[in-house]
mmCIF file of C-alpha atoms in Angstrom:
data_model
loop_
_atom_site.group_PDB
_atom_site.id
_atom_site.type_symbol
_atom_site.label_atom_id
_atom_site.label_comp_id
_atom_site.label_asym_id
_atom_site.label_seq_id
_atom_site.Cartn_x
_atom_site.Cartn_y
_atom_site.Cartn_z
ATOM 1 C CA PHE A 1 8.086 -1.800 -14.145
ATOM 2 C CA ILE A 2 7.595 1.850 -13.245
ATOM 3 C CA SER A 3 10.446 3.235 -15.333
ATOM 4 C CA LYS A 4 12.114 2.417 -18.634
ATOM 5 C CA ASP A 5 15.464 1.942 -16.891
ATOM 6 C CA GLY A 6 14.429 -1.087 -14.869
ATOM 7 C CA PHE A 7 12.880 0.035 -11.583
ATOM 8 C CA ILE A 8 10.168 -2.367 -10.393
ATOM 9 C CA VAL A 9 7.636 -1.984 -7.575
ATOM 10 C CA THR A 10 6.564 -4.927 -5.458
ATOM 11 C CA ASN A 11 5.479 -5.625 -1.886
ATOM 12 C CA ASN A 12 7.958 -5.656 0.948
ATOM 13 C CA HIS A 13 6.703 -9.070 2.069
ATOM 14 C CA VAL A 14 7.621 -10.506 -1.350
ATOM 15 C CA VAL A 15 11.336 -9.651 -1.050
ATOM 16 C CA ALA A 16 11.932 -9.085 2.676
ATOM 17 C CA ASP A 17 13.627 -12.448 3.263
ATOM 18 C CA ALA A 18 15.065 -12.934 -0.223
ATOM 19 C CA VAL A 19 18.643 -14.133 -0.617
ATOM 20 C CA SER A 20 18.485 -13.456 -4.362
ATOM 21 C CA ILE A 21 15.816 -11.952 -6.625
ATOM 22 C CA THR A 22 15.032 -13.063 -10.184
ATOM 23 C CA VAL A 23 12.658 -11.230 -12.506
ATOM 24 C CA VAL A 24 10.986 -13.256 -15.268
ATOM 25 C CA LEU A 25 9.706 -11.175 -18.195
ATOM 26 C CA THR A 26 6.737 -12.059 -20.398
ATOM 27 C CA ASP A 27 9.089 -13.117 -23.215
ATOM 28 C CA GLY A 28 10.709 -15.673 -20.910
ATOM 29 C CA ARG A 29 13.907 -13.763 -20.151
ATOM 30 C CA ARG A 30 15.212 -14.197 -16.595
ATOM 31 C CA MET A 31 17.094 -11.265 -15.056
ATOM 32 C CA ASP A 32 18.859 -10.857 -11.729
ATOM 33 C CA ALA A 33 17.523 -7.953 -9.699
ATOM 34 C CA THR A 34 18.981 -5.899 -6.880
ATOM 35 C CA LEU A 35 17.059 -4.533 -3.914
ATOM 36 C CA VAL A 36 16.865 -0.727 -4.027
ATOM 37 C CA GLY A 37 14.885 -0.189 -0.825
ATOM 38 C CA ARG A 38 12.089 -1.441 1.414
ATOM 39 C CA ALA A 39 9.369 0.277 3.441
ATOM 40 C CA GLU A 40 8.114 -2.275 5.946
ATOM 41 C CA GLY A 41 5.345 -0.140 7.420
ATOM 42 C CA SER A 42 3.889 0.542 3.968
ATOM 43 C CA ASP A 43 4.631 -3.011 2.698
ATOM 44 C CA LEU A 44 6.321 -1.633 -0.418
ATOM 45 C CA ALA A 45 9.693 -2.312 -2.009
ATOM 46 C CA VAL A 46 11.627 -1.279 -5.101
ATOM 47 C CA ILE A 47 13.956 -3.595 -7.004
ATOM 48 C CA LYS A 48 15.955 -2.957 -10.174
ATOM 49 C CA VAL A 49 17.224 -4.879 -13.201
ATOM 50 C CA GLN A 50 19.813 -3.733 -15.703
ATOM 51 C CA GLY A 51 18.493 -2.196 -18.929
ATOM 52 C CA ASP A 52 17.173 1.033 -20.350
ATOM 53 C CA ASP A 53 14.249 0.244 -22.641
ATOM 54 C CA PHE A 54 11.566 -1.533 -20.646
ATOM 55 C CA SER A 55 7.842 -0.971 -21.132
ATOM 56 C CA PHE A 56 6.454 0.518 -17.931
ATOM 57 C CA VAL A 57 3.355 1.880 -16.243
ATOM 58 C CA SER A 58 2.875 4.941 -14.042
ATOM 59 C CA PHE A 59 0.910 5.427 -10.850
ATOM 60 C CA GLU A 60 -2.196 7.518 -11.450
ATOM 61 C CA GLU A 61 -2.278 9.819 -8.444
ATOM 62 C CA GLY A 62 -5.067 11.922 -9.914
ATOM 63 C CA ALA A 63 -7.499 9.022 -10.249
ATOM 64 C CA GLN A 64 -10.171 9.013 -7.581
ATOM 65 C CA PRO A 65 -11.742 5.552 -7.620
ATOM 66 C CA ARG A 66 -15.245 5.215 -6.268
ATOM 67 C CA VAL A 67 -17.046 2.260 -4.749
ATOM 68 C CA GLY A 68 -18.508 0.316 -7.673
ATOM 69 C CA ASP A 69 -15.832 1.313 -10.221
ATOM 70 C CA TRP A 70 -14.430 -1.563 -12.258
ATOM 71 C CA VAL A 71 -10.848 -2.690 -11.602
ATOM 72 C CA VAL A 72 -8.452 -5.247 -13.089
ATOM 73 C CA ALA A 73 -5.803 -6.952 -10.955
ATOM 74 C CA VAL A 74 -2.739 -8.352 -12.742
ATOM 75 C CA GLY A 75 -0.141 -10.663 -11.261
ATOM 76 C CA ASN A 76 1.411 -14.094 -10.987
ATOM 77 C CA PRO A 77 -1.103 -16.217 -9.035
ATOM 78 C CA PHE A 78 0.145 -19.770 -8.470
ATOM 79 C CA GLY A 79 2.963 -19.089 -10.937
ATOM 80 C CA LEU A 80 0.597 -18.207 -13.789
ATOM 81 C CA GLY A 81 2.302 -14.984 -14.864
ATOM 82 C CA GLY A 82 0.332 -12.235 -16.548
ATOM 83 C CA THR A 83 -3.017 -13.344 -15.132
ATOM 84 C CA ALA A 84 -5.724 -10.643 -15.088
ATOM 85 C CA THR A 85 -8.850 -10.753 -12.934
ATOM 86 C CA ALA A 86 -11.712 -8.255 -12.912
ATOM 87 C CA GLY A 87 -13.942 -6.861 -10.193
ATOM 88 C CA ILE A 88 -15.050 -3.641 -8.564
ATOM 89 C CA VAL A 89 -13.901 -1.324 -5.811
ATOM 90 C CA SER A 90 -15.753 -2.707 -2.804
ATOM 91 C CA ALA A 91 -14.765 -0.124 -0.189
ATOM 92 C CA MET A 92 -12.350 2.725 0.465
ATOM 93 C CA SER A 93 -9.850 3.502 3.214
ATOM 94 C CA ARG A 94 -9.803 0.097 4.875
ATOM 95 C CA ASP A 95 -7.518 -0.028 7.918
ATOM 96 C CA ILE A 96 -6.594 -3.727 8.003
ATOM 97 C CA ASP A 97 -3.160 -3.462 9.614
ATOM 98 C CA PRO A 98 -2.985 -1.679 12.985
ATOM 99 C CA ALA A 99 0.835 -1.585 12.756
ATOM 100 C CA GLY A 100 0.872 -0.249 9.188
ATOM 101 C CA TYR A 101 0.476 3.123 7.513
ATOM 102 C CA ASN A 102 -1.854 2.375 4.605
ATOM 103 C CA GLU A 103 -5.540 2.900 4.055
ATOM 104 C CA TYR A 104 -6.344 0.232 1.496
ATOM 105 C CA LEU A 105 -8.673 0.005 -1.455
ATOM 106 C CA GLN A 106 -10.846 -3.069 -0.986
ATOM 107 C CA ILE A 107 -11.520 -4.854 -4.282
ATOM 108 C CA ASP A 108 -13.288 -8.064 -5.221
ATOM 109 C CA ALA A 109 -11.125 -8.897 -8.251
ATOM 110 C CA ALA A 110 -9.593 -12.275 -7.404
ATOM 111 C CA ILE A 111 -6.226 -11.978 -5.639
ATOM 112 C CA ASN A 112 -4.345 -15.173 -4.782
ATOM 113 C CA ARG A 113 -0.834 -16.196 -3.746
ATOM 114 C CA GLY A 114 1.484 -14.643 -6.309
ATOM 115 C CA ASN A 115 -0.637 -11.573 -7.001
ATOM 116 C CA SER A 116 1.198 -9.532 -4.363
ATOM 117 C CA GLY A 117 3.008 -6.538 -5.795
ATOM 118 C CA GLY A 118 1.097 -6.568 -9.075
ATOM 119 C CA PRO A 119 -0.773 -3.531 -10.391
ATOM 120 C CA THR A 120 -4.431 -2.720 -9.881
ATOM 121 C CA PHE A 121 -5.739 -0.970 -13.010
ATOM 122 C CA ASP A 122 -8.914 1.000 -13.584
ATOM 123 C CA ILE A 123 -10.846 0.541 -16.832
ATOM 124 C CA TYR A 124 -8.772 3.291 -18.458
ATOM 125 C CA GLY A 125 -5.548 1.315 -17.929
ATOM 126 C CA ARG A 126 -4.310 3.580 -15.150
ATOM 127 C CA VAL A 127 -2.519 2.045 -12.156
ATOM 128 C CA ILE A 128 -4.612 2.972 -9.129
ATOM 129 C CA GLY A 129 -3.065 0.551 -6.647
ATOM 130 C CA VAL A 130 -0.709 -2.288 -5.757
ATOM 131 C CA ASN A 131 -2.253 -5.692 -5.020
ATOM 132 C CA THR A 132 -1.162 -6.507 -1.488
ATOM 133 C CA ALA A 133 -3.358 -8.714 0.672
ATOM 134 C CA ILE A 134 -6.475 -10.840 0.928
ATOM 135 C CA PHE A 135 -8.834 -11.832 3.682
ATOM 136 C CA SER A 136 -9.492 -15.536 3.362
ATOM 137 C CA PRO A 137 -10.425 -18.347 5.748
ATOM 138 C CA THR A 138 -9.253 -20.861 3.112
ATOM 139 C CA GLY A 139 -6.055 -19.273 1.750
ATOM 140 C CA GLY A 140 -7.657 -18.696 -1.661
ATOM 141 C CA SER A 141 -9.628 -15.769 -3.014
ATOM 142 C CA VAL A 142 -13.078 -15.230 -1.548
ATOM 143 C CA GLY A 143 -13.556 -11.832 -3.144
ATOM 144 C CA ILE A 144 -12.025 -9.692 -0.395
ATOM 145 C CA GLY A 145 -8.720 -8.240 -1.576
ATOM 146 C CA PHE A 146 -6.775 -5.118 -0.714
ATOM 147 C CA ALA A 147 -4.577 -2.774 -2.753
ATOM 148 C CA ILE A 148 -2.305 0.039 -1.629
ATOM 149 C CA PRO A 149 -3.635 3.244 -3.270
ATOM 150 C CA ALA A 150 -1.502 4.793 -6.019
ATOM 151 C CA GLY A 151 -0.890 8.031 -4.128
ATOM 152 C CA ILE A 152 0.690 6.242 -1.174
ATOM 153 C CA ALA A 153 2.612 3.858 -3.430
ATOM 154 C CA LYS A 154 4.050 6.606 -5.632
ATOM 155 C CA GLU A 155 5.234 8.827 -2.805
ATOM 156 C CA THR A 156 6.901 5.905 -1.021
ATOM 157 C CA THR A 157 8.517 4.324 -4.070
ATOM 158 C CA ASP A 158 9.776 7.688 -5.376
ATOM 159 C CA ARG A 159 11.618 8.164 -2.099
ATOM 160 C CA LEU A 160 13.037 4.644 -2.196
ATOM 161 C CA MET A 161 14.268 5.217 -5.760
ATOM 162 C CA ARG A 162 16.095 8.341 -4.554
ATOM 163 C CA GLY A 163 17.851 6.242 -1.931
ATOM 164 C CA GLU A 164 15.932 7.726 0.983
ATOM 165 C CA LYS A 165 15.031 5.762 4.090
ATOM 166 C CA ILE A 166 11.347 5.722 4.991
ATOM 167 C CA GLU A 167 10.791 6.888 8.553
ATOM 168 C CA ARG A 168 7.403 7.383 10.166
ATOM 169 C CA GLY A 169 6.527 9.702 13.009
ATOM 170 C CA TYR A 170 4.231 8.768 15.865
ATOM 171 C CA LEU A 171 2.914 10.323 19.058
ATOM 172 C CA GLY A 172 2.505 7.339 21.333
ATOM 173 C CA VAL A 173 -0.897 8.284 22.691
ATOM 174 C CA THR A 174 -4.332 6.711 22.978
ATOM 175 C CA ILE A 175 -7.081 8.969 21.653
ATOM 176 C CA GLY A 176 -10.775 8.771 22.463
ATOM 177 C CA ASN A 177 -13.879 10.858 21.936
ATOM 178 C CA LEU A 178 -14.464 14.039 23.928
ATOM 179 C CA THR A 179 -17.525 12.974 25.912
ATOM 180 C CA ASN A 180 -19.704 15.386 27.874
ATOM 181 C CA GLU A 181 -18.209 14.060 31.131
ATOM 182 C CA TYR A 182 -14.662 14.834 29.991
ATOM 183 C CA ARG A 183 -15.740 18.204 28.591
ATOM 184 C CA GLU A 184 -17.379 19.263 31.833
ATOM 185 C CA SER A 185 -14.480 18.089 34.003
ATOM 186 C CA LEU A 186 -12.093 20.132 31.835
ATOM 187 C CA GLY A 187 -14.284 23.232 32.100
ATOM 188 C CA LEU A 188 -14.787 23.441 28.344
ATOM 189 C CA PRO A 189 -17.853 25.215 26.945
ATOM 190 C CA GLU A 190 -20.840 23.199 25.783
ATOM 191 C CA GLY A 191 -20.590 22.203 22.125
ATOM 192 C CA THR A 192 -16.786 21.870 22.182
ATOM 193 C CA LYS A 193 -15.696 19.108 19.790
ATOM 194 C CA GLY A 194 -12.375 17.336 19.616
ATOM 195 C CA ALA A 195 -10.315 14.263 20.395
ATOM 196 C CA TYR A 196 -9.341 13.449 23.962
ATOM 197 C CA ILE A 197 -5.975 11.901 24.851
ATOM 198 C CA THR A 198 -6.808 9.174 27.348
ATOM 199 C CA ASP A 199 -3.326 7.714 27.761
ATOM 200 C CA VAL A 200 0.301 8.535 26.949
ATOM 201 C CA THR A 201 2.841 5.761 26.328
ATOM 202 C CA ALA A 202 5.781 6.135 28.670
ATOM 203 C CA GLY A 203 8.949 7.184 26.845
ATOM 204 C CA ALA A 204 7.176 7.795 23.545
ATOM 205 C CA PRO A 205 7.607 11.085 21.637
ATOM 206 C CA GLY A 206 4.384 12.502 23.076
ATOM 207 C CA ASP A 207 5.632 11.830 26.592
ATOM 208 C CA GLN A 208 9.069 13.253 25.869
ATOM 209 C CA GLY A 209 7.502 16.360 24.364
ATOM 210 C CA GLY A 210 5.366 16.962 27.420
#
């Protein structure tokens, strides 16, 4: 829960193909939920249950986790609701999905099937991420998990809660390094730094814009 009036954050892949959604609370109550909105590229979704007095947590945008900081991942692995696992931040800004828009926190707190959409806390109880994915040759946790950072999650879910549709811009270009050969052929002065567009996708916005 991210609000007292029943808004809940989860991953898009948890609810994308759902025909119906049921939320089970820690006291055993089962509640029907409605889908508020999904952001496929960010793998985030917001659902809602009826009520106005739920305990909730808030995304901590101001937290700046560092490699080595302790984290706690909470979720529902293998149907064991309310399970907490501990670990550290292993790396920052991991780009594990070429088609996505997130730079993930890598953590080694155990994440398994059912942890998706749960909160990643720091040791101060602040939500710094959303448990989202694992790398595993076996299907179980091997200590390489990924969480969507709180800043990305909050901006996206706030927009979904307002009923906005998440749209992403793109150029449609391939970018490489500005090598000396390219620099010289373009007549640029020595020491010029920058990115070099090596290819433009036909029909993409970059092409249409000239």
